XYZ file of C-alpha atoms in Angstrom:
670
model
C -42.520 11.338 14.605
C -39.931 12.193 11.855
C -38.817 15.807 11.878
C -39.136 16.926 8.097
C -36.486 19.632 7.128
C -37.572 22.602 5.019
C -35.294 23.016 2.037
C -37.418 25.633 0.420
C -40.343 27.787 1.944
C -41.707 29.051 -1.456
C -45.270 28.193 -1.800
C -47.119 26.927 -4.882
C -48.600 30.486 -5.491
C -45.314 32.226 -5.154
C -43.674 29.882 -7.781
C -46.607 30.468 -10.143
C -46.558 34.245 -9.772
C -42.628 34.355 -10.304
C -43.142 32.377 -13.469
C -45.914 34.731 -14.659
C -43.623 37.793 -14.228
C -40.951 36.214 -16.266
C -43.177 35.887 -19.359
C -42.509 39.144 -21.005
C -38.806 38.560 -20.810
C -39.333 35.476 -23.128
C -42.337 36.435 -25.092
C -43.748 40.009 -25.185
C -46.666 38.946 -27.302
C -47.971 36.605 -24.503
C -50.733 38.680 -22.949
C -53.414 36.190 -21.936
C -52.534 35.344 -18.253
C -55.887 33.799 -17.463
C -56.109 30.086 -16.144
C -57.896 29.037 -19.288
C -54.713 29.851 -21.258
C -52.890 26.500 -22.195
C -49.642 28.126 -21.426
C -50.764 29.137 -18.048
C -52.099 25.578 -17.504
C -48.474 24.298 -18.211
C -46.994 26.808 -15.746
C -49.353 25.591 -13.006
C -48.355 22.099 -13.837
C -44.698 22.821 -13.540
C -45.235 24.812 -10.390
C -47.081 21.866 -8.973
C -44.310 19.477 -9.889
C -41.746 21.732 -8.396
C -43.638 21.944 -5.123
C -44.093 18.238 -5.199
C -40.298 17.393 -5.861
C -39.363 19.909 -2.931
C -41.636 18.210 -0.535
C -40.231 14.757 -1.490
C -36.689 16.080 -1.016
C -37.503 17.529 2.303
C -38.634 14.123 3.496
C -35.062 12.538 2.681
C -33.270 12.588 5.940
C -29.663 11.353 6.707
C -31.049 8.048 7.764
C -32.489 7.613 4.173
C -29.111 8.562 2.712
C -27.234 6.178 4.774
C -29.711 3.325 3.750
C -29.099 4.358 0.009
C -25.407 4.213 0.551
C -25.847 0.790 1.927
C -27.773 -0.307 -1.184
C -24.724 0.833 -3.243
C -22.597 -1.694 -1.049
C -20.932 1.232 0.937
C -20.989 2.720 4.512
C -19.358 5.425 6.171
C -15.979 4.629 7.288
C -15.200 4.740 11.127
C -12.300 6.615 12.612
C -8.789 4.850 12.226
C -6.309 4.846 14.894
C -2.828 6.106 14.357
C 0.184 3.731 14.767
C 3.689 4.303 15.776
C 6.923 2.250 16.451
C 8.571 2.645 19.859
C 12.124 1.498 20.700
C 12.326 -0.011 24.330
C 15.580 -0.038 26.192
C 15.551 -2.584 29.154
C 17.641 -1.980 32.257
C 20.852 -3.954 32.341
C 20.499 -7.655 33.417
C 16.752 -7.833 32.502
C 17.162 -10.017 29.556
C 14.091 -11.854 28.309
C 11.473 -9.619 29.929
C 8.085 -9.525 28.108
C 6.072 -6.413 27.713
C 2.528 -7.794 26.956
C 0.123 -6.728 24.351
C -2.303 -4.058 25.504
C 0.147 -2.311 27.736
C -0.895 1.263 28.027
C 1.246 4.363 27.200
C 0.781 8.126 27.118
C 2.353 10.602 24.780
C 2.476 14.460 24.960
C 2.993 16.225 21.687
C 3.925 19.871 20.836
C 0.420 20.943 21.766
C 0.818 19.622 25.241
C -2.122 17.387 24.961
C -1.918 13.779 26.245
C -3.071 10.803 24.379
C -3.256 7.171 25.107
C -1.800 4.432 23.058
C -1.573 0.479 23.547
C 0.958 -1.959 22.316
C -0.438 -4.281 19.585
C 1.760 -7.297 20.346
C 3.717 -8.993 22.942
C 7.396 -7.934 22.818
C 10.358 -9.821 24.284
C 13.296 -7.618 25.247
C 16.951 -8.594 24.653
C 20.139 -7.142 26.025
C 21.960 -7.777 22.821
C 22.852 -4.938 20.455
C 23.067 -5.109 16.694
C 26.764 -4.187 15.904
C 27.222 -4.941 12.237
C 25.134 -5.246 9.106
C 26.884 -6.548 6.089
C 25.810 -7.772 2.671
C 27.605 -10.258 0.388
C 26.511 -10.299 -3.255
C 27.823 -11.042 -6.728
C 29.777 -7.675 -6.751
C 31.329 -8.172 -3.481
C 30.700 -7.138 0.032
C 28.914 -3.921 1.518
C 28.941 -2.712 5.037
C 25.739 -1.086 5.931
C 26.306 -0.526 9.665
C 26.219 3.241 9.574
C 23.333 3.359 7.243
C 21.376 0.997 9.501
C 21.998 3.367 12.394
C 21.618 6.737 10.827
C 18.145 8.259 10.140
C 17.636 9.290 6.569
C 19.921 6.663 4.998
C 18.923 3.402 3.535
C 20.630 0.410 1.873
C 20.014 -2.561 -0.414
C 19.920 -5.594 1.966
C 20.976 -8.012 -0.780
C 22.677 -5.843 -3.248
C 21.536 -3.975 -6.339
C 20.139 -7.322 -8.016
C 19.248 -9.390 -5.008
C 20.162 -12.681 -6.715
C 20.291 -16.195 -5.214
C 23.221 -16.813 -2.902
C 23.269 -13.150 -1.832
C 23.244 -12.952 1.961
C 22.546 -10.385 4.747
C 24.746 -10.839 7.685
C 23.802 -9.540 11.224
C 26.525 -9.293 13.785
C 25.358 -9.007 17.531
C 27.335 -7.890 20.479
C 25.648 -10.511 23.022
C 23.372 -13.403 22.757
C 20.542 -12.301 20.584
C 18.219 -15.042 22.023
C 19.339 -14.493 25.664
C 16.948 -15.835 28.183
C 14.129 -15.993 25.702
C 12.850 -18.634 23.029
C 12.649 -15.975 20.238
C 14.120 -13.082 18.622
C 12.106 -10.227 17.074
C 13.740 -8.196 14.298
C 11.826 -5.035 13.125
C 12.494 -4.241 9.457
C 11.634 -0.787 8.159
C 11.349 -0.997 4.416
C 12.384 2.097 2.539
C 9.630 3.078 0.118
C 9.899 6.921 0.039
C 11.081 6.732 -3.607
C 8.483 4.101 -4.658
C 4.900 4.608 -5.793
C 2.284 3.366 -3.234
C 1.260 -0.329 -3.570
C -1.904 -0.605 -5.598
C -5.500 -0.863 -4.220
C -8.757 -1.987 -5.783
C -11.669 -0.924 -3.721
C -11.634 -2.445 -0.332
C -10.202 -5.797 -1.600
C -7.367 -7.215 0.463
C -3.996 -8.134 -0.992
C -3.527 -11.786 -1.881
C 0.241 -11.803 -2.882
C 2.388 -14.769 -1.924
C 6.138 -14.180 -2.588
C 7.776 -16.743 -4.693
C 11.327 -15.892 -3.541
C 12.695 -18.296 -0.916
C 15.019 -16.911 1.822
C 16.647 -18.922 4.622
C 17.697 -17.715 8.114
C 20.777 -19.388 9.479
C 23.110 -19.101 12.449
C 26.769 -19.997 12.558
C 27.823 -23.220 14.291
C 31.505 -23.291 13.168
C 33.119 -19.894 13.516
C 36.586 -21.221 12.525
C 35.227 -22.347 9.163
C 32.509 -19.700 8.767
C 33.111 -19.518 4.988
C 32.092 -23.184 4.531
C 28.344 -23.820 3.746
C 28.082 -26.599 6.401
C 29.261 -24.156 9.082
C 25.679 -22.711 9.117
C 22.421 -24.253 10.408
C 18.895 -23.123 9.560
C 16.747 -21.037 11.950
C 12.927 -21.552 12.190
C 10.844 -18.401 11.403
C 7.832 -18.352 13.554
C 6.458 -15.092 12.117
C 7.259 -13.093 8.824
C 5.346 -9.796 8.665
C 7.611 -8.650 5.955
C 6.332 -11.178 3.265
C 9.963 -12.181 2.701
C 11.255 -8.641 2.835
C 8.423 -7.102 0.419
C 7.563 -4.441 3.048
C 7.994 -3.213 6.638
C 7.296 -5.639 9.412
C 8.595 -7.919 12.070
C 10.448 -11.117 11.620
C 10.437 -13.514 14.605
C 13.169 -16.240 14.697
C 12.943 -19.218 17.126
C 15.781 -20.149 19.360
C 17.270 -23.206 17.714
C 17.760 -26.499 19.686
C 21.120 -26.924 21.076
C 21.881 -23.080 20.927
C 25.378 -22.584 22.350
C 26.385 -18.949 22.509
C 29.738 -19.758 24.081
C 30.999 -20.778 20.605
C 31.318 -17.261 19.437
C 32.399 -15.622 22.822
C 36.145 -16.442 22.221
C 36.023 -16.247 18.552
C 39.294 -14.925 16.971
C 38.435 -15.425 13.311
C 35.469 -13.422 12.478
C 32.682 -14.144 10.085
C 32.661 -11.100 7.817
C 35.938 -9.364 7.821
C 37.742 -9.493 11.130
C 34.871 -8.958 13.469
C 35.981 -11.144 16.247
C 33.669 -11.738 19.330
C 30.311 -11.151 17.649
C 27.528 -13.654 17.276
C 26.359 -13.846 13.714
C 23.081 -14.617 12.046
C 22.409 -14.476 8.249
C 19.520 -14.556 5.739
C 20.287 -16.046 2.300
C 18.389 -15.979 -0.959
C 17.976 -19.616 -2.063
C 15.908 -19.208 -5.056
C 13.738 -16.758 -7.011
C 13.960 -13.019 -7.192
C 12.381 -9.641 -6.364
C 10.869 -6.984 -8.625
C 12.331 -4.309 -6.465
C 15.521 -5.405 -4.545
C 14.769 -5.043 -0.718
C 15.889 -1.718 0.504
C 15.825 -1.021 4.195
C 15.841 2.055 6.368
C 16.859 -0.105 9.448
C 16.767 -3.419 11.169
C 16.167 -2.903 14.838
C 15.786 -4.788 18.152
C 13.216 -4.237 20.999
C 10.728 -2.216 18.719
C 7.009 -2.487 19.422
C 4.056 -1.135 17.498
C 1.499 0.881 19.393
C -1.894 2.049 18.356
C -3.969 5.137 19.339
C -6.596 3.318 21.490
C -7.546 2.589 25.125
C -9.253 -0.574 26.280
C -12.115 -0.732 28.871
C -13.577 -3.733 30.409
C -17.141 -4.378 31.843
C -18.574 -0.955 31.492
C -22.352 -0.687 32.075
C -23.933 1.325 29.385
C -26.558 4.040 30.011
C -29.868 4.277 28.055
C -29.630 7.406 25.846
C -33.487 8.133 25.739
C -35.074 6.526 28.888
C -37.945 9.147 29.141
C -39.312 9.166 25.667
C -42.286 7.149 24.589
C -40.346 5.392 21.732
C -37.743 4.132 24.194
C -38.862 0.636 24.289
C -38.785 0.006 20.534
C -35.778 2.251 19.781
C -33.303 1.523 22.541
C -30.000 3.377 22.279
C -27.217 2.978 24.877
C -24.124 5.186 25.196
C -20.566 4.520 25.971
C -18.697 6.599 28.344
C -15.987 7.302 25.664
C -16.119 7.834 21.758
C -15.372 7.159 19.160
C -15.463 3.370 19.624
C -13.167 1.146 17.489
C -14.492 -2.290 18.604
C -16.845 -3.630 21.292
C -18.292 -6.749 22.847
C -21.966 -6.274 24.053
C -23.527 -8.401 26.773
C -27.243 -8.180 27.499
C -28.312 -9.759 30.757
C -25.243 -12.020 30.748
C -25.699 -13.100 27.162
C -23.268 -11.911 24.438
C -25.107 -10.353 21.308
C -23.841 -10.213 17.810
C -22.967 -7.003 15.865
C -24.640 -6.357 12.399
C -24.300 -3.552 10.100
C -28.172 -3.189 9.707
C -31.365 -4.983 10.974
C -32.457 -5.624 7.478
C -31.793 -9.358 7.652
C -32.602 -9.815 11.363
C -35.678 -11.470 12.706
C -37.583 -11.185 16.018
C -35.495 -13.801 17.903
C -31.955 -12.599 16.713
C -29.789 -11.221 19.279
C -28.210 -8.349 17.208
C -27.109 -4.822 17.670
C -25.849 -2.108 15.448
C -22.807 -0.113 16.732
C -22.444 3.594 15.774
C -18.693 3.935 16.297
C -18.383 7.734 15.578
C -21.106 8.597 18.020
C -20.156 5.916 20.494
C -23.730 4.338 20.907
C -25.225 0.858 20.341
C -28.739 0.317 19.112
C -30.981 -2.635 19.429
C -33.842 -4.017 17.350
C -37.681 -3.214 17.688
C -38.816 -6.823 18.245
C -39.634 -7.306 14.589
C -36.245 -6.632 12.999
C -33.936 -7.847 15.700
C -34.694 -8.860 19.294
C -36.014 -6.246 21.695
C -34.291 -6.140 24.962
C -36.321 -6.043 28.288
C -36.930 -2.492 29.445
C -34.856 -3.228 32.572
C -32.114 -5.086 30.828
C -28.471 -4.685 31.927
C -26.318 -3.782 28.990
C -22.671 -4.110 29.578
C -19.640 -3.716 27.194
C -17.644 -6.684 28.231
C -14.572 -5.060 26.472
C -14.380 -2.191 24.166
C -11.675 0.107 22.687
C -11.995 3.676 21.950
C -9.728 6.235 20.240
C -8.656 6.951 16.694
C -8.844 10.089 14.531
C -6.255 12.488 13.401
C -5.505 13.837 16.789
C -3.393 10.613 17.195
C -0.889 11.654 14.634
C 2.011 12.996 16.777
C 5.572 13.707 15.727
C 8.576 11.620 16.507
C 9.718 14.366 18.944
C 6.735 13.640 21.261
C 7.432 12.367 24.783
C 6.349 8.708 25.566
C 5.943 7.056 28.915
C 4.110 3.994 30.377
C 0.726 4.876 31.875
C 1.402 2.521 34.948
C 5.258 2.823 35.500
C 4.989 0.931 38.744
C 3.494 -2.161 37.242
C 5.959 -5.110 37.703
C 6.829 -7.407 34.786
C 9.499 -9.916 35.938
C 12.582 -10.340 38.132
C 11.762 -7.047 39.882
C 11.669 -4.979 36.722
C 8.938 -2.419 36.489
C 7.623 -0.696 33.312
C 9.127 2.503 34.384
C 12.577 0.992 34.342
C 12.257 0.597 30.521
C 13.375 3.600 28.613
C 10.933 4.471 25.755
C 11.857 6.424 22.543
C 10.045 7.119 19.291
C 11.414 5.070 16.259
C 8.936 6.601 14.101
C 6.220 9.370 14.059
C 2.516 8.293 14.791
C 0.660 8.330 11.472
C -2.302 6.864 9.876
C -4.918 8.349 12.143
C -8.059 9.371 10.233
C -11.397 10.927 11.515
C -14.653 9.150 10.843
C -15.870 9.738 7.352
C -18.836 12.293 6.944
C -21.925 11.166 4.997
C -21.112 13.784 2.191
C -17.573 12.239 1.958
C -18.968 8.666 1.732
C -21.143 9.698 -1.148
C -18.390 11.375 -2.983
C -16.269 8.157 -2.535
C -19.018 6.039 -3.807
C -19.497 8.292 -6.839
C -15.840 8.020 -7.558
C -15.889 4.240 -7.150
C -18.557 3.998 -9.905
C -15.978 5.178 -12.296
C -13.644 2.284 -11.312
C -13.874 -0.851 -13.477
C -15.092 -3.916 -11.467
C -15.830 -5.990 -14.427
C -13.115 -6.620 -17.112
C -14.882 -6.353 -20.495
C -12.688 -4.078 -22.728
C -8.948 -3.924 -23.142
C -8.756 -0.805 -21.006
C -10.775 -2.589 -18.213
C -8.287 -5.434 -18.255
C -5.331 -3.011 -18.022
C -6.874 -1.139 -15.223
C -7.560 -4.237 -13.116
C -4.156 -5.694 -13.848
C -2.403 -2.558 -12.791
C -4.562 -2.189 -9.548
C -3.869 -5.608 -8.271
C -3.747 -5.050 -4.354
C -0.520 -5.181 -2.659
C 1.604 -4.881 -5.837
C 3.498 -2.075 -7.651
C 2.672 -2.709 -11.235
C 4.585 -0.495 -13.656
C 2.689 -0.942 -16.821
C 0.535 -3.550 -18.533
C -0.812 -4.282 -22.119
C -3.631 -6.409 -23.275
C -3.597 -8.838 -26.258
C -6.760 -10.282 -27.753
C -6.588 -13.238 -30.075
C -7.782 -11.815 -33.485
C -9.534 -15.063 -34.302
C -11.914 -14.714 -31.350
C -12.398 -10.996 -31.137
C -13.962 -9.671 -28.060
C -16.862 -12.169 -27.520
C -19.270 -11.369 -30.263
C -19.728 -15.057 -31.098
C -19.674 -18.403 -29.137
C -15.845 -18.851 -29.378
C -14.042 -18.268 -26.046
C -12.020 -15.187 -25.934
C -8.343 -15.605 -25.556
C -6.928 -12.672 -23.600
C -3.182 -12.263 -22.799
C -2.181 -9.640 -20.215
C 1.412 -8.658 -20.217
C 2.574 -6.970 -16.999
C 5.786 -5.206 -16.114
C 6.535 -4.639 -12.467
C 7.603 -1.213 -11.265
C 11.393 -0.947 -10.935
C 13.799 1.837 -9.990
C 15.257 3.709 -13.015
C 18.550 1.885 -12.794
C 16.900 -1.515 -13.685
C 16.687 -1.772 -17.423
C 15.020 -5.221 -17.420
C 12.236 -5.649 -14.701
C 11.032 -9.143 -14.350
C 7.844 -10.262 -12.539
C 8.219 -13.208 -10.122
C 5.941 -16.186 -10.271
C 4.077 -14.991 -7.130
C 3.746 -11.577 -8.809
C 2.060 -13.205 -11.991
C 0.078 -15.421 -9.909
C -1.460 -12.483 -7.870
C -2.295 -10.473 -10.994
C -3.943 -13.550 -12.629
C -6.050 -14.364 -9.542
C -7.087 -10.796 -9.231
C -8.209 -10.554 -12.895
C -9.989 -13.936 -12.600
C -12.436 -12.373 -10.086
C -13.491 -9.765 -12.684
C -13.183 -11.268 -15.932
C -16.218 -12.491 -18.122
C -17.053 -16.303 -17.747
C -16.358 -16.559 -21.533
C -12.855 -15.073 -21.441
C -9.745 -17.252 -21.055
C -7.067 -15.152 -19.513
C -3.384 -15.653 -19.179
C -0.839 -13.359 -17.453
C 2.686 -13.291 -18.815
C 6.022 -11.396 -18.356
C 7.069 -8.948 -21.152
C 9.321 -10.331 -23.911
C 12.471 -8.457 -24.040
C 14.577 -7.710 -27.072
C 18.379 -7.307 -26.175
C 19.967 -4.471 -28.189
C 23.622 -3.990 -29.191
C 24.677 -0.372 -30.406
C 27.591 0.581 -32.530
C 27.941 4.285 -32.268
C 30.475 6.793 -33.316
C 29.896 10.352 -32.344
C 31.951 13.634 -33.070
C 32.360 15.900 -29.971
C 32.211 19.673 -30.224
C 34.987 20.119 -27.731
C 37.767 18.181 -26.268
C 36.297 15.797 -23.574
C 37.616 12.563 -22.179
C 36.304 9.668 -24.415
C 35.133 7.761 -21.240
C 32.971 10.618 -20.276
C 31.355 10.748 -23.647
C 30.829 6.860 -23.497
C 29.078 7.197 -20.119
C 26.840 9.991 -21.421
C 25.807 8.169 -24.519
C 25.222 4.838 -22.687
C 22.997 6.572 -20.005
C 20.968 8.324 -22.580
C 20.254 5.152 -24.548
C 19.266 3.335 -21.321
C 17.036 6.064 -20.114
C 15.321 6.345 -23.631
C 14.392 2.653 -23.963
C 13.731 2.024 -20.312
C 10.579 -0.193 -19.935
C 9.045 1.699 -17.021
C 10.604 5.266 -17.101
C 11.763 5.683 -20.702
C 10.505 7.264 -23.913
C 8.213 10.092 -22.755
C 8.431 9.191 -18.938
C 5.911 6.447 -18.977
C 8.038 3.638 -20.245
C 8.797 2.419 -23.820
C 5.487 1.636 -25.513
C 4.840 -2.008 -26.054
C 5.534 -3.061 -29.631
C 6.743 0.392 -30.592
C 9.645 0.188 -33.293
C 12.975 1.872 -32.497
C 13.736 4.233 -35.304
C 17.192 4.980 -36.359
C 16.544 8.608 -37.174
C 15.116 9.184 -33.684
C 18.083 7.717 -31.994
C 20.430 9.899 -34.089
C 18.571 13.125 -33.104
C 18.536 11.834 -29.492
C 22.305 11.349 -29.251
C 22.952 14.693 -30.938
C 21.193 16.268 -27.994
C 23.829 14.775 -25.590
C 26.208 17.266 -24.097
C 29.433 17.681 -25.927
C 28.222 15.587 -29.008
C 28.247 17.708 -32.222
C 26.976 15.095 -34.511
C 26.626 11.247 -35.027
C 29.071 9.928 -37.527
C 27.811 6.353 -37.526
C 24.970 4.358 -35.745
C 23.972 0.721 -36.241
C 21.791 -1.433 -33.996
C 21.792 -5.167 -33.630
C 18.793 -6.942 -32.039
C 18.604 -10.304 -30.110
C 15.294 -11.845 -29.809
C 11.898 -11.746 -31.503
C 12.716 -8.675 -33.600
C 14.195 -7.697 -37.010
C 16.117 -4.760 -38.360
C 14.886 -3.315 -41.592
C 16.952 -1.870 -44.341
C 16.897 1.610 -42.706
C 18.299 0.398 -39.431
C 14.910 0.461 -37.680
C 14.304 -2.294 -35.100
C 10.748 -3.796 -35.486
C 9.312 -5.883 -32.446
C 5.984 -7.560 -31.693
C 3.128 -6.150 -29.727
C 4.156 -7.868 -26.366
C 7.823 -6.933 -26.594
C 10.128 -4.275 -25.073
C 13.702 -3.288 -25.365
C 16.595 -3.928 -22.874
C 20.208 -3.151 -22.630
C 21.048 -5.275 -19.605
C 23.977 -7.572 -20.306
C 24.736 -6.085 -23.722
C 28.034 -4.417 -24.383
C 27.876 -0.987 -26.214
C 30.646 -0.403 -28.706
C 30.822 3.461 -28.489
C 33.558 5.490 -30.169
C 34.084 8.977 -29.529
C 36.019 11.249 -32.037
C 36.815 14.116 -29.763
C 38.023 17.527 -30.807
C 41.565 18.419 -29.803
C 42.183 21.383 -27.445
C 42.242 23.707 -30.333
C 38.614 22.733 -31.407
C 39.747 20.462 -34.306
C 37.978 17.174 -34.904
C 41.092 15.041 -34.977
C 41.636 14.360 -31.318
C 42.335 10.783 -30.058
C 40.093 11.024 -26.819
C 41.958 10.386 -23.661
């Protein structure tokens, strides 16, 4: 029997009486309160309707609400486990030891509460240390060794522009492959100053980088500057997507690996670093929207999750004594919340489903309530009904998750079973464990109210591209990308689909770029990801293409008068940075980037430059444009609707007439 909640205990008669007492407040001439009066009849009708609606609402339970949520295509989100990165330091002489996935650890935080974590992957430990990190690029050479070691610093792995032929060199003090067949490099991508990657509902990213990078090792240290002194390395795993995000890069030990070639090296590969074993990664072709920027590259780092695994646990019936126990069988886990589980009934593995709506009498299905830590079976009509004396076993399940797993980097970590031996007499307790990052990402299970709020917000999110604003939203929310801006162009000859002519839609996207980049260009992989994402949501009658922006290069001829004596070079830098910031495609104009197709007005430029520090007034200003643009008679630059401005690669001719030290305007600058 369903327990019916009581939202309101007001009876029909009480509602009617309250309504009658309020009549004088609205109409003091209404004196006939008899049942024969038409107005009283209406009051009785409304009181009856209110009583009926209250009863209907009383019968809506959380089970009904969950079913309605499922009809909307949503469900309550289960708890999420926190994750952390740990640095493992093996004892001397234990090169090549493998710490297997699922190895248990415990951590004690500031609250002195112990939590359990497990390693997500196998990790092969190496004795080698990363001694040097150096970048060679078009502007020269940069040493990032200190930045790679120090917390709070980051560096551009391939320089500020990350162009083809740029290379990242890693120098190891020791054989990085050692006694193993692979080398795992954990890359921490620095994204603190970047917007989060876009998301669109629960859709997974489908971005495939078009940049081509090649890992290599040096085979001829005496001629390391020659291209043929390097041989390619095979990449068995790249969790960074070619350095688009944090992750692990696993390199395979090359055939014929001879570490003795570098042990007596006296020449050095980068600078005069003799005695180091060098690997490098070069950009062969393509480019990045955001040049890769790293917090660190580290060895012997393993990722752990807030979870514990249990095997072959027999589950207990939750309601064995109730009359409905045979048709509503619930079994409880010993631990909750449950992250994942494999359920075996009388030796047969059953299949998990979200609901029994599509299950028939013979289907071996079960529904897992992760938050409560219970498993529910069918009633023999929707889903198979287990025998009353069935043995239900969780062959393997993991429990954990929630906010309690978010522990600071200062927490103390250790292996749960320190005496467990790995290889060559090395035990887990011989490995030193330190936190490479805080544990974060742990989220409690979603409440029913929170799930409904999320579903309501989701109703305002466009999932069908019909209008121009829909296309713009879908493009800028391509999962996995950082899209700066987008505009939508519709062929005027086709309109927006009001006739049988296919609609030609062009979506122009600008990738997000740091403020120092004045000409952000999307890669082929970037454009392809946006186009594939839009293709899922466009109308069948629309023909959509995704294109990069059209940049118009500007050349400025500026002469300014300063209000006080200032070195001319300083004035030039101030004017140039002001112009660059003003027309920046992502950050310029009013902070949201230069509007697509907006003209550049000469009067606005003059007013802008006269606000620059030390500038009294602008004596002369002219602008030349290169590309699909024209300059009218007033010096204004007119561009088409898909174009933006850029200064990259254009020299600025800036002359500063500076005041002398007495304040007269006849100084000669520096």
